[in-house]
Amino acid sequence: MRVINTRFNLKYDNVDEYGFMRPENFDYERYEKFMSSYLVILVNRSKKWDKLMKKGKRLQRGLVLKRYVKKGIPSSYRAQVWMKISGANELQIHQESDLYNTRLNSVLDSDVVQAIRTDLPRTFPDNIYFIPLEGSQEQLYRILFAYAADNKNVGYCQGLNYIAGLLLLVTKDEEISFWLLKVLVDNILPDYYSRKMTGLMIDIEVFARLTKSKMPDLYRHVKSLNIPWSLLIMKWFVCLYAEVFPTETVLRIWDCLFYEHSPILFKVGITLINYFRKTLLGCDNFTSFIEVFKKMPLDIFVLDCHYFMKRVNSENKSITNALLQKLRKEIKSEKKNYELNQLP
Amino acid sequence: MSNRTVSQRPNGQNQGKICQFKLVLLGESAVGKSSLVLRFVKGQFHEFQESTIGAAFLTQTVCLDDTTVKFEIWDTAGQERYHSLAPMYYRGAQAAIVVYDITNQDTFGRAKTWVKELQRQASPNIVIALAGNKTDLANKRSVEYEEASQYAEENALLFMETSAKTAMNVNDIFLAIAKKLPKNDGNVGNGLTSPGSRRLGDADGGSRMSSGCCK
């Protein structure tokens, strides 16, 4: 979200609650208007969650919890609830004790260590918690190191720095961030970050096909402009919208991601493109299309996370895990000896 | 120092012809690909430039005598595992800048690998420039100018040492590429892109150079 590098000259209102600089040309007036109504919603949701958390603490999966999650998890409960609904708690219980510290003490290939080190100062450089000597960089290093040691098949993939970094900002806890990162990469997302990134490339193709069925005119337009889908949406999927969308919107998406897994990633992208469909169709050349596309995530439509998520969840009910599995399977069998560069 | 040689954003006042070229940046992670682009396109530099995920697309225009050259710049991710995406970005490119970091010998080795790949798989007429970036860190230099210069000569590459931080040779390298690109009638256009001008899936880049990038 960074536009200008003014991190040494901060005013509170330049920075969001997670320490991110607001973008240049940020529409404070409209944001305040949105926040005045969103704060009421937050207070209301918070009360409901208080009751829910007091009641069982087991957070049974079901319609109630699903509805609660879709409407947003209060920031004070996020770490705890994410751990539960994602299965990270379960994972932690069934692993050897103190896996995190064991991994921290393992030996890692120097190339991997170097790759992580290189990206540390380049992760959220304008976030006030990530400025050097603020400690978050070293915590982030340890999370990424531990994960790379835990899953040598993945090691370190650029993009994980943003995910782990945001997890750390939200949970304020290294070990919890490690477990959430682990459950995301190992269980929730299908092979996005391994050496060949096959699962990611398949999901980009799945996204293209969903666009084709939901917005055939737009799909044809993208095709006629010769724009590869990976150029358009790869970062969305690699970073799970972190470093793309405003922070609160990303966290609302992650609330759903930890609960329902992949469908939310597709629903979000489709909803956003659909909202800008006419504008995009009006772009008659490659450059103008990309320019509009790049600006979409900064629109007030996305910033108003509550309304945005309402639209996301109501418009795309047909996108389910079952549908995604079916499409992934189709694509895999169509392109057996799959090479990344044959993909969209 | 080089800013004066490039006049940017002609705002359509230029009466000459307009050419449009696709240019791709390749090179190891953290050598400064995005920083070179940011310097060239926006005149800015960030000490800690965020790592590029996948690829980024930007445009910039330079003026060469009576010709306006519009670069469509594809800035790619450097990490090895994003490598397999690269063909999608260099296919159909008329120019490439292969970047290495003068303080890191490994990145020079990686640059050579990129050059080989381009020579083998990109369009045969592609103009390749080699950029030894981070000359502001000359006290940590590990790749000698002569070594890179000789390699560039042997492979018929444009070569410059650059610094995205100080802006040294940044505009110059783009300008040198612009000068080297063929500005025959086939490349002249109205600045708008027609679908035929950029066939990414088209492996036959060579014939397209002669048939023109802009119609």
Short mmCIF file of C-alpha atoms in Angstrom, two decimals, chain A residues 202-203 206 209-210 213 318 320-334:
data_model
loop_
_atom_site.label_atom_id
_atom_site.label_comp_id
_atom_site.label_asym_id
_atom_site.label_seq_id
_atom_site.Cartn_x
_atom_site.Cartn_y
_atom_site.Cartn_z
CA ILE A 202 -3.64 -24.52 -11.52
CA ASP A 203 -5.64 -22.16 -9.33
CA VAL A 206 -9.29 -22.23 -12.28
CA ARG A 209 -12.29 -20.55 -16.07
CA LEU A 210 -14.58 -19.21 -13.38
CA SER A 213 -18.33 -18.84 -16.96
CA SER A 318 -21.74 -21.32 -6.25
CA THR A 320 -17.47 -24.06 -3.26
CA ASN A 321 -14.60 -26.34 -2.32
CA ALA A 322 -16.31 -29.09 -4.30
CA LEU A 323 -16.45 -26.96 -7.44
CA LEU A 324 -12.84 -25.92 -7.07
CA GLN A 325 -11.75 -29.53 -6.60
CA LYS A 326 -13.62 -30.51 -9.73
CA LEU A 327 -12.03 -27.75 -11.80
CA ARG A 328 -8.55 -28.47 -10.43
CA LYS A 329 -8.95 -32.12 -11.31
CA GLU A 330 -10.11 -31.28 -14.82
CA ILE A 331 -7.17 -29.00 -15.42
CA LYS A 332 -4.69 -31.50 -14.06
CA SER A 333 -5.96 -34.25 -16.31
CA GLU A 334 -6.08 -31.95 -19.34
#
